XYZ file of C-alpha atoms in Angstrom:
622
model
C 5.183 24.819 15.487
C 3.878 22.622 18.025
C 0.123 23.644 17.650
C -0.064 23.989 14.216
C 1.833 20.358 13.442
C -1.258 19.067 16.009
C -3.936 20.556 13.815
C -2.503 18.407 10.634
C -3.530 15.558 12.541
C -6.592 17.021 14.317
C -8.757 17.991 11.489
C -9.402 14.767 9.611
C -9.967 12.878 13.027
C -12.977 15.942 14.120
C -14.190 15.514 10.618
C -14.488 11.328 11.436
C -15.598 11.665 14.933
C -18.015 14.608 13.640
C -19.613 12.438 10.859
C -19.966 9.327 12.922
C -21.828 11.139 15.725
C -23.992 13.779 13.232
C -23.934 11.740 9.338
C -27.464 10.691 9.525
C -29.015 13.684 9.757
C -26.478 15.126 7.442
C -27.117 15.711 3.944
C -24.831 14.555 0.903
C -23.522 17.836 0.241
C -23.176 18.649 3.734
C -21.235 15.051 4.322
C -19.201 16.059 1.392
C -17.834 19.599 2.615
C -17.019 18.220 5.605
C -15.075 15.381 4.756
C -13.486 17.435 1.608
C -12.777 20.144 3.976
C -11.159 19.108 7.134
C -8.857 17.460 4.642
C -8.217 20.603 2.701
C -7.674 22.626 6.041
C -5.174 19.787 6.915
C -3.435 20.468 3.851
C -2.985 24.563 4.815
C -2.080 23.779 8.007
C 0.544 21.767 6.286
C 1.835 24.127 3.717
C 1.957 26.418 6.779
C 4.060 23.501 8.713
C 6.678 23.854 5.704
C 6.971 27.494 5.750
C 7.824 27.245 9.768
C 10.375 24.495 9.367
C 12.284 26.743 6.928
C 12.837 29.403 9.576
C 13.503 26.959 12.162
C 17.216 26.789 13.488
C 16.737 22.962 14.115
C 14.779 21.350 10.893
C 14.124 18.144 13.328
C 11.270 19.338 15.778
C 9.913 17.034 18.353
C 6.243 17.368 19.403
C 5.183 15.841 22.258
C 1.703 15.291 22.882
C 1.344 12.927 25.918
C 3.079 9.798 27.873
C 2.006 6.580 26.030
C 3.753 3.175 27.167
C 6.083 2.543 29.617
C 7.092 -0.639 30.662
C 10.200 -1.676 32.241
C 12.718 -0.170 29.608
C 10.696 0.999 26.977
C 9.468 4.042 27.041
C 7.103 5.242 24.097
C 5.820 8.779 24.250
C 2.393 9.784 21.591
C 4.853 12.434 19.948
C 5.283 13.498 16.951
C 8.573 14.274 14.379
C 8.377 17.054 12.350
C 11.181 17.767 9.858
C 11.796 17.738 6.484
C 10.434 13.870 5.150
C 7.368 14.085 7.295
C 6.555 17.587 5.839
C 6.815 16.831 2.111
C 5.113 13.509 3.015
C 1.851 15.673 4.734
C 1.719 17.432 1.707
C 1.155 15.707 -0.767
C -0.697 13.077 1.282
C -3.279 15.909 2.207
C -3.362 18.002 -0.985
C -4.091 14.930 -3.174
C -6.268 13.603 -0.603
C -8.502 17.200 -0.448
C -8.616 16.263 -4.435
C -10.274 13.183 -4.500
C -12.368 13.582 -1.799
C -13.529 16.453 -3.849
C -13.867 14.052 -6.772
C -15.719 11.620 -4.719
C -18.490 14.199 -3.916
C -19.345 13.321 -7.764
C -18.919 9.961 -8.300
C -20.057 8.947 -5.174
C -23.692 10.882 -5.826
C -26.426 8.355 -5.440
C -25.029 5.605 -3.706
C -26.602 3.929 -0.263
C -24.051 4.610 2.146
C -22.313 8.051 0.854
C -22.040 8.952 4.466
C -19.509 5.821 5.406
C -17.560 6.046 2.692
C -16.428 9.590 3.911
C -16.014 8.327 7.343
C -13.595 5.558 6.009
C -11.669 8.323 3.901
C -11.237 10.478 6.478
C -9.895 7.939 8.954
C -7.672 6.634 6.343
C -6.255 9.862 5.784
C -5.527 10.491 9.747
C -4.428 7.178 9.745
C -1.666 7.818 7.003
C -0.876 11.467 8.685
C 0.110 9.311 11.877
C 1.688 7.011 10.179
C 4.494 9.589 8.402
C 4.218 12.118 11.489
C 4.950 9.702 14.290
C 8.501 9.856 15.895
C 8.992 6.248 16.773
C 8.145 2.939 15.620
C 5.061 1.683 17.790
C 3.240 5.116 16.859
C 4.356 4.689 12.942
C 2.515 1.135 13.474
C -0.846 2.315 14.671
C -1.015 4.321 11.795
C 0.195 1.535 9.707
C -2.636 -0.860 10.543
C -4.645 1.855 10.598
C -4.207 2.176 6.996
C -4.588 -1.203 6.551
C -8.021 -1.802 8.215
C -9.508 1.182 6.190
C -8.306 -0.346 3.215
C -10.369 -3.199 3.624
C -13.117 -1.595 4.697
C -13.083 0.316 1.265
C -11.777 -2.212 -1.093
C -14.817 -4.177 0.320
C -17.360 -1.567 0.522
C -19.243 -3.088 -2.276
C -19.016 -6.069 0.313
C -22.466 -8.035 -1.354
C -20.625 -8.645 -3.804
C -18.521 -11.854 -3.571
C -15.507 -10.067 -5.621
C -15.438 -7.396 -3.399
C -15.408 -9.083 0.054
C -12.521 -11.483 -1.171
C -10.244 -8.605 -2.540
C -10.557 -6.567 0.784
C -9.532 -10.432 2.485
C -6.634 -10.961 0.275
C -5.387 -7.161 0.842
C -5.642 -7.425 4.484
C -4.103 -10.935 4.943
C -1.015 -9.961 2.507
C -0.834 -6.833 4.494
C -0.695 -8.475 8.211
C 2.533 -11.064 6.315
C 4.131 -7.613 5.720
C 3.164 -6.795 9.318
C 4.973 -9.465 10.360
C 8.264 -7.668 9.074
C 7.698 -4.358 10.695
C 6.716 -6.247 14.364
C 10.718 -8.199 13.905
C 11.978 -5.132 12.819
C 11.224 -3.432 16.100
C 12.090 -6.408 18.461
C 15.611 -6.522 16.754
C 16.190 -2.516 16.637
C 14.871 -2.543 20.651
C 17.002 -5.734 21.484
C 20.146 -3.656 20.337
C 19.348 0.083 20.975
C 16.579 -0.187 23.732
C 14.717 2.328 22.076
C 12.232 2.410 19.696
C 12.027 6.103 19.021
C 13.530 7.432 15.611
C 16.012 10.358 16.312
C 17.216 7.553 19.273
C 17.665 4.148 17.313
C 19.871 6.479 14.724
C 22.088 7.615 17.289
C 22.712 3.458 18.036
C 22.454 2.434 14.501
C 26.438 2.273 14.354
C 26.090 -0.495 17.362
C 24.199 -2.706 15.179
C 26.735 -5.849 14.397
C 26.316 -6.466 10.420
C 24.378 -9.503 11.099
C 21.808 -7.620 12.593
C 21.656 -4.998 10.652
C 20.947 -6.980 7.554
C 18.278 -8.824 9.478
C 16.768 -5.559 9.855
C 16.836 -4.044 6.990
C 15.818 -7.483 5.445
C 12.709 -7.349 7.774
C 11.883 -3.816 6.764
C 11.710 -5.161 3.311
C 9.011 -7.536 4.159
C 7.194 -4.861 5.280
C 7.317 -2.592 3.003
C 6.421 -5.189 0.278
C 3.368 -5.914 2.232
C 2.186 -2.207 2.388
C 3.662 -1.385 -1.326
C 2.635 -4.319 -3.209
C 6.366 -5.766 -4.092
C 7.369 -9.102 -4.793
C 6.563 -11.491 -3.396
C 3.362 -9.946 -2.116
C 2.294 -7.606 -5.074
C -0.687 -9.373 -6.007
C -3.401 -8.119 -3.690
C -3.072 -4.749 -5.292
C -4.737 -5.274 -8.865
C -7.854 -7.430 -6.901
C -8.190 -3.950 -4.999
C -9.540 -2.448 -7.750
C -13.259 -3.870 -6.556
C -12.953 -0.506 -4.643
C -14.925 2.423 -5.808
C -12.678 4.292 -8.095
C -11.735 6.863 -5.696
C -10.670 4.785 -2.985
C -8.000 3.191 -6.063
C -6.944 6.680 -6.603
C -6.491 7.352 -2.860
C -4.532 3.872 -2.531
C -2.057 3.983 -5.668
C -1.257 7.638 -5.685
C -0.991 9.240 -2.246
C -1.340 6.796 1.026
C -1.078 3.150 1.449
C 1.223 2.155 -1.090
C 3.615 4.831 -0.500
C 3.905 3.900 3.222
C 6.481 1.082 2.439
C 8.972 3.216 0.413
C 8.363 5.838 3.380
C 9.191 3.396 5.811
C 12.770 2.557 4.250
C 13.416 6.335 3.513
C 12.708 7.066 7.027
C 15.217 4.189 7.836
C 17.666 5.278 5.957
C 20.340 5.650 8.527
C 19.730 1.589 9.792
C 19.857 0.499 5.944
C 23.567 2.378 5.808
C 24.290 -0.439 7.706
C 24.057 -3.204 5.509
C 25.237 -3.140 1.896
C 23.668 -6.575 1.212
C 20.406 -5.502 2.205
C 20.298 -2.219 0.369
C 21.112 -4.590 -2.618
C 18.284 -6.883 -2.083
C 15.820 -3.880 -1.608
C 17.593 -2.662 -5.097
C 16.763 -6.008 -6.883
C 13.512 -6.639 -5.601
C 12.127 -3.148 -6.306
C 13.828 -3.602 -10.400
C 12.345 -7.025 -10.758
C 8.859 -5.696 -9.199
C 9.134 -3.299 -11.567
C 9.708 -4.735 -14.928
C 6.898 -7.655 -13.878
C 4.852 -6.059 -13.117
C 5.103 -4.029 -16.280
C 4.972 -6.775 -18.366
C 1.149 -7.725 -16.748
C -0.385 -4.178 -17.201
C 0.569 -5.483 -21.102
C -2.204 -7.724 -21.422
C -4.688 -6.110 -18.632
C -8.551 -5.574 -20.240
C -9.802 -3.907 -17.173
C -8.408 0.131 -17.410
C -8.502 -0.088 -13.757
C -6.195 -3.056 -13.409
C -3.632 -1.419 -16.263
C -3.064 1.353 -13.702
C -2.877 -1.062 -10.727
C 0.060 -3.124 -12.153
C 1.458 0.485 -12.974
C 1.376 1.577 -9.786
C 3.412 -1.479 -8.724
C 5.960 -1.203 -11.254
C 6.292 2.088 -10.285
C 6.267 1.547 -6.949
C 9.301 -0.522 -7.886
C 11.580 2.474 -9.326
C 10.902 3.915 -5.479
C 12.582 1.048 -3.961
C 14.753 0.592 -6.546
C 15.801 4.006 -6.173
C 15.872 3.397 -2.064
C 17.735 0.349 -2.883
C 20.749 2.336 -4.483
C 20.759 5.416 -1.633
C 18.929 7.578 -4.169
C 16.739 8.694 -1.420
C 16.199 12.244 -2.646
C 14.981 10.582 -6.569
C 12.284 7.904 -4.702
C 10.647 10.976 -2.843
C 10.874 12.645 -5.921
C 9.096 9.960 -8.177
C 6.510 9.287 -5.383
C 5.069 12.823 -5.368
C 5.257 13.325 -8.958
C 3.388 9.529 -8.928
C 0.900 10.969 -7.159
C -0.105 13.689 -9.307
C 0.295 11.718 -12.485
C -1.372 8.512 -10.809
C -4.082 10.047 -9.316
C -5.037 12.034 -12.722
C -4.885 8.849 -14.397
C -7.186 6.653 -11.713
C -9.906 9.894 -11.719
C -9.628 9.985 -15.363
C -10.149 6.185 -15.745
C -13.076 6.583 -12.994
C -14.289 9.337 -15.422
C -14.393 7.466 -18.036
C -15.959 4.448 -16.468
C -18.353 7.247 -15.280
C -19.369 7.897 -18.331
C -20.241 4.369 -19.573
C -22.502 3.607 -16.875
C -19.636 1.377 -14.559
C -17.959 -0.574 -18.033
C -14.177 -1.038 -16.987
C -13.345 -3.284 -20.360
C -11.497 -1.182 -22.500
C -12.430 -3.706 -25.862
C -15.658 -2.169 -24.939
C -14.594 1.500 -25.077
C -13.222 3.656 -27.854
C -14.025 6.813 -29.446
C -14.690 8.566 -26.733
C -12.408 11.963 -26.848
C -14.984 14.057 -28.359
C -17.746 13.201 -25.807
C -15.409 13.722 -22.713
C -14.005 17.389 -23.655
C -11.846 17.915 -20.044
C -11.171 14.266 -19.786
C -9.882 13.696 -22.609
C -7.067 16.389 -22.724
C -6.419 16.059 -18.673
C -5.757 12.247 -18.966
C -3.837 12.752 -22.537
C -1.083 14.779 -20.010
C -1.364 12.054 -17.173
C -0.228 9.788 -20.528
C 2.657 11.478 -21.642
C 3.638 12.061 -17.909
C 3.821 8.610 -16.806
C 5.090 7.284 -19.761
C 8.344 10.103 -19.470
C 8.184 11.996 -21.932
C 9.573 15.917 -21.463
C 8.941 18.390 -19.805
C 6.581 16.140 -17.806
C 7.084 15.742 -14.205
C 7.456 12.042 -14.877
C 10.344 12.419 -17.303
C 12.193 14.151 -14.554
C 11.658 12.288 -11.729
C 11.965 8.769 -13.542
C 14.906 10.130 -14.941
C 16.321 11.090 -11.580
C 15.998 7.317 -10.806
C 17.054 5.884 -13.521
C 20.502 8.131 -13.365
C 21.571 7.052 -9.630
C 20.925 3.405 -10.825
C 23.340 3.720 -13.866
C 25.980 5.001 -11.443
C 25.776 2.276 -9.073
C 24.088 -1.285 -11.282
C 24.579 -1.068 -15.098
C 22.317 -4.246 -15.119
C 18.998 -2.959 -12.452
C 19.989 0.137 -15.346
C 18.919 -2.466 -18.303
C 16.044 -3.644 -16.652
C 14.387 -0.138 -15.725
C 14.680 1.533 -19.005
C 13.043 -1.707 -20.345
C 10.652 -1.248 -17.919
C 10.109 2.263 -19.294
C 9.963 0.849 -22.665
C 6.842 -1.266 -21.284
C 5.516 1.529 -19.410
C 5.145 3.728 -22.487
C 3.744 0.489 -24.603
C 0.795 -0.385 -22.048
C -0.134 3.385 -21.909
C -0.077 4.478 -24.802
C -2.088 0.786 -25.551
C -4.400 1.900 -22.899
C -5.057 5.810 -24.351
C -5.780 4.416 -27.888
C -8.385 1.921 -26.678
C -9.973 4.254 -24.573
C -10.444 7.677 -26.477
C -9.338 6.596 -30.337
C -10.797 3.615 -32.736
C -13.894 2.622 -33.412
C -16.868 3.505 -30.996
C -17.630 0.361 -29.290
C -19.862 1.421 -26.229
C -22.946 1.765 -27.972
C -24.740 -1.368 -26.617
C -24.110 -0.241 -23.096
C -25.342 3.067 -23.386
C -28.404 1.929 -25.234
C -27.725 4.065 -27.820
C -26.968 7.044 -26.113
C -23.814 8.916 -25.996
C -21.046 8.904 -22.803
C -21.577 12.231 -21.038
C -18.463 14.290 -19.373
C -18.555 14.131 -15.662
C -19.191 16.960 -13.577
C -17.702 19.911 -11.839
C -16.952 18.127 -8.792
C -14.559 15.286 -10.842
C -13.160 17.583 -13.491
C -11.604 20.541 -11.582
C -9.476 17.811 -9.365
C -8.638 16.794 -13.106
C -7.710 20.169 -14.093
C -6.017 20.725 -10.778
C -3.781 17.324 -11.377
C -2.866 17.822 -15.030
C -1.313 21.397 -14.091
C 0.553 20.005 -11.303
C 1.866 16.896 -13.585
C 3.238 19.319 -16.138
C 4.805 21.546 -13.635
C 6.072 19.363 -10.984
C 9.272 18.642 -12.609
C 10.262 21.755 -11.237
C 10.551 20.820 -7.888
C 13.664 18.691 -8.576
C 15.303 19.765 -11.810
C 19.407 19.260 -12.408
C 20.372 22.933 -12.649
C 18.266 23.829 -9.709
C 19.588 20.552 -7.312
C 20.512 22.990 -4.463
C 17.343 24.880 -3.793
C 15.144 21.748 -4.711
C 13.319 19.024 -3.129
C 16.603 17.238 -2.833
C 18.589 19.947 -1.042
C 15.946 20.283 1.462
C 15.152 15.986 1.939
C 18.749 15.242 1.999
C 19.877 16.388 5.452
C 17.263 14.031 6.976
C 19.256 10.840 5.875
C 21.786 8.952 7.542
C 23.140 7.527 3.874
C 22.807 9.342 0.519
C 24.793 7.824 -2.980
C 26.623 10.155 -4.785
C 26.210 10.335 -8.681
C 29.306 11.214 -10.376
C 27.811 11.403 -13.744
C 29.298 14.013 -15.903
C 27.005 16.744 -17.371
C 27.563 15.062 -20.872
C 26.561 11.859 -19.768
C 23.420 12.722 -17.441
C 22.547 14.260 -21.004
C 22.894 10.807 -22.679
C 21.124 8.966 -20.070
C 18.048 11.875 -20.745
C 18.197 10.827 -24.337
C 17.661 7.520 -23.505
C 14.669 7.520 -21.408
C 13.380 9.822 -23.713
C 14.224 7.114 -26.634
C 12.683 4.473 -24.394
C 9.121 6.759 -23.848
C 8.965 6.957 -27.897
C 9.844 3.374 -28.825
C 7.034 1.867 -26.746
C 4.556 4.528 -27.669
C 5.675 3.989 -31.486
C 5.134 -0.157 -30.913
C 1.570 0.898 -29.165
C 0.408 3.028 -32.066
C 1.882 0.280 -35.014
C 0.144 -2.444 -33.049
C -3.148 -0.927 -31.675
C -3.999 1.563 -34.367
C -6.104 -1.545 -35.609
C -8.006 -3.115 -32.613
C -9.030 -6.256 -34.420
C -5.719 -7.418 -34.707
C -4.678 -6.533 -30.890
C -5.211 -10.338 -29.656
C -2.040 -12.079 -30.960
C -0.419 -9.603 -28.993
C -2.031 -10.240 -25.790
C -0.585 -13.090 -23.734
C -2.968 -15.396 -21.464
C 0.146 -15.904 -19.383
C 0.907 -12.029 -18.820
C -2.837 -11.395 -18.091
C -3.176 -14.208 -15.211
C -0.634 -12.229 -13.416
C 2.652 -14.935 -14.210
C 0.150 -17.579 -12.574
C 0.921 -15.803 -9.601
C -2.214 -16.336 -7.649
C -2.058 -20.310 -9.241
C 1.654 -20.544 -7.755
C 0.290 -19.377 -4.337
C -2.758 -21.371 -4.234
C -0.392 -24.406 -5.425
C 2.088 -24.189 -2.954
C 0.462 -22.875 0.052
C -3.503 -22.114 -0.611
C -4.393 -26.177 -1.365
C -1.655 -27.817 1.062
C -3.060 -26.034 3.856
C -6.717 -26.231 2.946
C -5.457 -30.494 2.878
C -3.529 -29.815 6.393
C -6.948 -28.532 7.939
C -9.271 -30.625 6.105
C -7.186 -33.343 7.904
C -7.111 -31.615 11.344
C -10.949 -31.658 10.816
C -11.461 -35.436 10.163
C -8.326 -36.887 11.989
C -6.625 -34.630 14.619
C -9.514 -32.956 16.313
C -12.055 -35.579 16.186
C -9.601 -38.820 17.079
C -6.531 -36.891 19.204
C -8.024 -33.739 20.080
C -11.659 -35.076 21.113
C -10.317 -38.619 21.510
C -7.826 -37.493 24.415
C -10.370 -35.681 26.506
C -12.936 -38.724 26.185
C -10.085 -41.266 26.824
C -9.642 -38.751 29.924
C -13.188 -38.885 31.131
C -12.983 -42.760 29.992
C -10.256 -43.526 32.257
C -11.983 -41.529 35.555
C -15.462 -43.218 34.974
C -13.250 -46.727 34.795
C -10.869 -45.705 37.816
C -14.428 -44.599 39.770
C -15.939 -48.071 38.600
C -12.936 -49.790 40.184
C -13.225 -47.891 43.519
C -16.641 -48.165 43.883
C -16.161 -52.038 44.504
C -14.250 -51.033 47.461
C -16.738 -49.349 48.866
C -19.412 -52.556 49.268
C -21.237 -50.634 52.510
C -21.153 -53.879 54.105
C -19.571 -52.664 58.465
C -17.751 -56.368 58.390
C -15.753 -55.988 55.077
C -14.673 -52.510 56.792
C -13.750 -54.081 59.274
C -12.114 -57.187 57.752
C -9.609 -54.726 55.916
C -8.743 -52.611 59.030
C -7.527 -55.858 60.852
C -5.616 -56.968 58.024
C -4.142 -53.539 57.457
C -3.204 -53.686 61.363
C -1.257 -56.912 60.521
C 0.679 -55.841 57.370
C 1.966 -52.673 59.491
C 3.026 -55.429 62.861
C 4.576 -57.825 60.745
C 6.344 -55.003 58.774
C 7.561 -53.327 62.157
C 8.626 -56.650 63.498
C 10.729 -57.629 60.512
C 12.266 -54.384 60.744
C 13.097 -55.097 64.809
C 13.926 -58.709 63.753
């Protein structure tokens, strides 16, 4: 078990180290084996990692690989925690990761540095593996920033453009607040259980004093929102879309984003510990998610539609987390991350096809020129938006349950959420592949042209797996499925007494929700030119989001340093060192006087200093 968890790791970081030393005298095709398959070969090793852990007596398997830190009581060994979380995690990390590097190998064709983009994805992808393989806190953060410097290196990888270079800024700055979180985090969890190691700060988590705890889990919070794009740092997400197109599929479905609701599953025993912070998490992931819903409504860019879904669905994770449902937010994050990354490789398909156009008023038409996209991203539709037997059905459902059983109101607000969800979809499909043909003045005249090999089989592969995946966590089969195996791993787990009869009533309302919204889409879009009244200028600026922000911090801080510039540095700063060198020049002006180099003024002072130390002595006799 111990070599072959290793090799998860190892192969992405040879395939890095190998194209950094040998990619220029490497050939596109040749970059794009490598970097597809180390990643692919990570994903065996993987599948083989699962396979192990089943016939393991112990299903929590420490892997050591060497002595990292160790100073005074903290002791942090390079070791890694294999058991059942970390394992599901590497899974679907890798085998949607082999995907769109796959993909990639496509779209990718052409462009100036090919070779660096592969080096970024394969880092990002080791990064992510240490991040959900590491058994303790200061390993799980060198994988977290690791994730986090790749990601600006490929949101900005079109860096001459000015759009691009600010997005990768604003995702990295958001990220290092959310840092922030992680770094108290650790100082409180080491202050109480001097350790930092997983399996170790569980076995103290009962010592925690409730004060603490919440503090924690409130930290945690921070963190996660920073890494999963939650209120009240959601909005560097949608500007991440200046990415290339597989880098946003890479992002939303499988790595970065799921690293915050991964952190707070992994946590799960500390959160036990505070009921007011599992609350918070619970109304911050609801409200995340029905806001961000309500933006994707008046989104023009296909790209940015699918980056305020991923948020809102983001939000049912820690929504779900928020509640205990532990089991349902792993469950909705893998089945995310087929449907998600169908629809982003679709969308990048699609955008593909009209020479780089991302407006979908622009679009339309376009299902008989894309024959595999067309049918591949129709499923990735109906999955997201719930309706059965998609995966999404199932694992939204699975949410949505555990939430009636423990808020009736965080209930309200999700299945309205799902009401939105299926609206901006289906609003999305409809401009996209029905209507009107409105592309033919970017194409000069010619028609859109289906994409090939290389980005439809990942399609093909996706679509299957977004039909199918319910499976892995059906009702009937609750034993035997994803949840039965995830479930021993946490320290806290909410029990849903729903009767049979009424988890059938709550599946007749999602599915109710799914058709309202894509009933509203169809009576509203079906006719494009009368779309606009329905858009709102509000909704598509984000809530002013970005206008609060630069309101209430941006401006006032750009005025605090404008005024260190002309006040502080120049008058106290610079004005304190010259008034320094002022007052020695002065002081060395005065002295200088003393010294006239005349022998009888030397000597005139020694006599009289002679007589101020007699008479003193003799008043002192006297």
């Amino acid at each position: 078990m111990a070599h072959v968890a290793t090799l998860i790791l190892l192969f992405p970081l040879v395939g890095f180290l190998f194209m950094m030393l040998n990619g220029r005298h490497m050939t596109e095709k040749q970059v794009g084996v490598v970097g597809t398959g180390v990643v692919s070969a990570s994903f065996v090793v993987s599948a083989i990692s699962f396979v192990l852990l089943l016939h393991q007596s112990s299903r929590e398997v420490t892997v050591k690989l060497f002595d990292w830190l160790s100073v005074g009581t903290l002791h942090v060994p390079a070791a890694l925690l294999v058991d059942p979380l970390s394992v599901t995690m590497c899974l679907f990390v890798t085998g949607i990761s082999a995907l769109i590097h796959l993909y990639s190998i496509g779209y990718m064709h052409g462009e100036r540095d090919f070779r660096k983009f592969f080096i970024y994805l394969n880092l990002f992808v080791f990064s992510m593996l240490v991040l959900v393989l590491a058994n303790n806190l200061v390993l799980t953060f060198v994988g977290w920033e690791g994730v986090g410097l790749c990601s600006y290196w490929l949101v900005s990888f079109y860096f001459d453009r000015d759009s691009a270079a600010s997005a990768g800024k604003k995702a990295f700055i958001y990220n290092r607040v959310g840092d922030l979180g992680l770094l108290i985090a650790m100082f409180l969890l080491f202050s109480r259980t001097h350790t930092l190691t997983y399996l170790g700060v569980f076995s103290h988590a009962g010592t925690l004093t409730p004060i603490v705890a919440t503090l924690t889990v409130l930290a945690l919070l921070l963190a996660a929102s920073g890494k999963s794009a939650q209120i009240p740092l959601f909005n560097w997400l949608p500007d991440a879309m200046e990415g290339p197109t597989p880098v946003s599929a890479l992002i939303h479905a499988a790595t970065m984003v799921t690293a915050g609701v991964y952190l707070l599953v992994r946590m799960s025993p500390v959160l036990a510990m505070s009921s007011s912070g599992r609350m918070t998490i619970a109304v911050i992931g609801g409200v995340t998610a029905f806001v961000a819903a309500t933006i994707a409504t008046s989104q023009k860019d296909i790209k940015k539609v699918l980056a305020f879904s991923t948020v809102s669905q983001i939000g049912y994770m820690v929504l779900a987390v928020g509640v205990g449902a532990y089991s349902a937010a792993i469950f909705l994050m893998i089945s995310h991350a087929f449907f998600k990354a169908l629809l982003f490789l679709g969308s990048g398909s699609v955008i593909h096809s009209l020479n780089g156009e991302q407006d979908m008023r622009l679009m339309g038409g376009l299902r008989k020129y894309l024959p595999l996209t067309f049918p591949t991203f129709l499923i990735g539709w109906l999955t997201i938006s719930g309706i059965p037997p998609f995966a999404g059905f199932w694992s939204k459902g699975d949410v949505l349950t555990n939430v009636f059983e423990h808020n009736k109101a965080l209930w309200v607000l999700g299945v309205l959420t799902a009401i939105l969800t299926a609206y901006y979809m289906s609003r999305l499909f409809i401009l996209t592949f029905r209507g009107t043909e409105r592309f033919r003045e970017l194409n000069d005249g010619r028609d859109p042209h289906e994409s090939p090999w290389v980005m439809t089989a990942p399609l093909v592969v996706l679509a299957g797996l977004s039909v199918v995946g319910g499976v892995l966590d059906l009702p009937w089969i609750h034993h035997d499925s994803i949840a039965g195996f995830l479930e021993p791993t946490f320290g806290y787990v909410a029990a849903v007494h729903a009767s049979t009869l009424a988890q059938y009533g709550l599946g007749a309302v999602d599915v109710a929700a799914a058709v309202i919204g894509l009933l509203a889409a169809f009576s509203i879009w079906r006719n494009v030119s009368s779309s606009p009244r329905f858009e709102s200028t509000f909704l598509e600026h984000v809530w002013r989001w970005d206008d609060l922000y630069d309101a209430s911090i941006g401006r006032p801080l750009t005025r605090v340093a404008q005024f260190s510039d002309d006040v502080v540095e120049p008058r106290i700063i610079d004005g304190a060192v010259t008034g320094v060198a002022v007052g020695v020049r002065r002081s060395g002006e005065g002295l200088r006087k003393v010294q006239s180099g005349f022998v009888r003024h030397y000597a005139l002072a020694t006599v009289l200093g002679v007589a101020v130390i007699v008479i003193y002595l003799v008043a002192r006799v006297g």
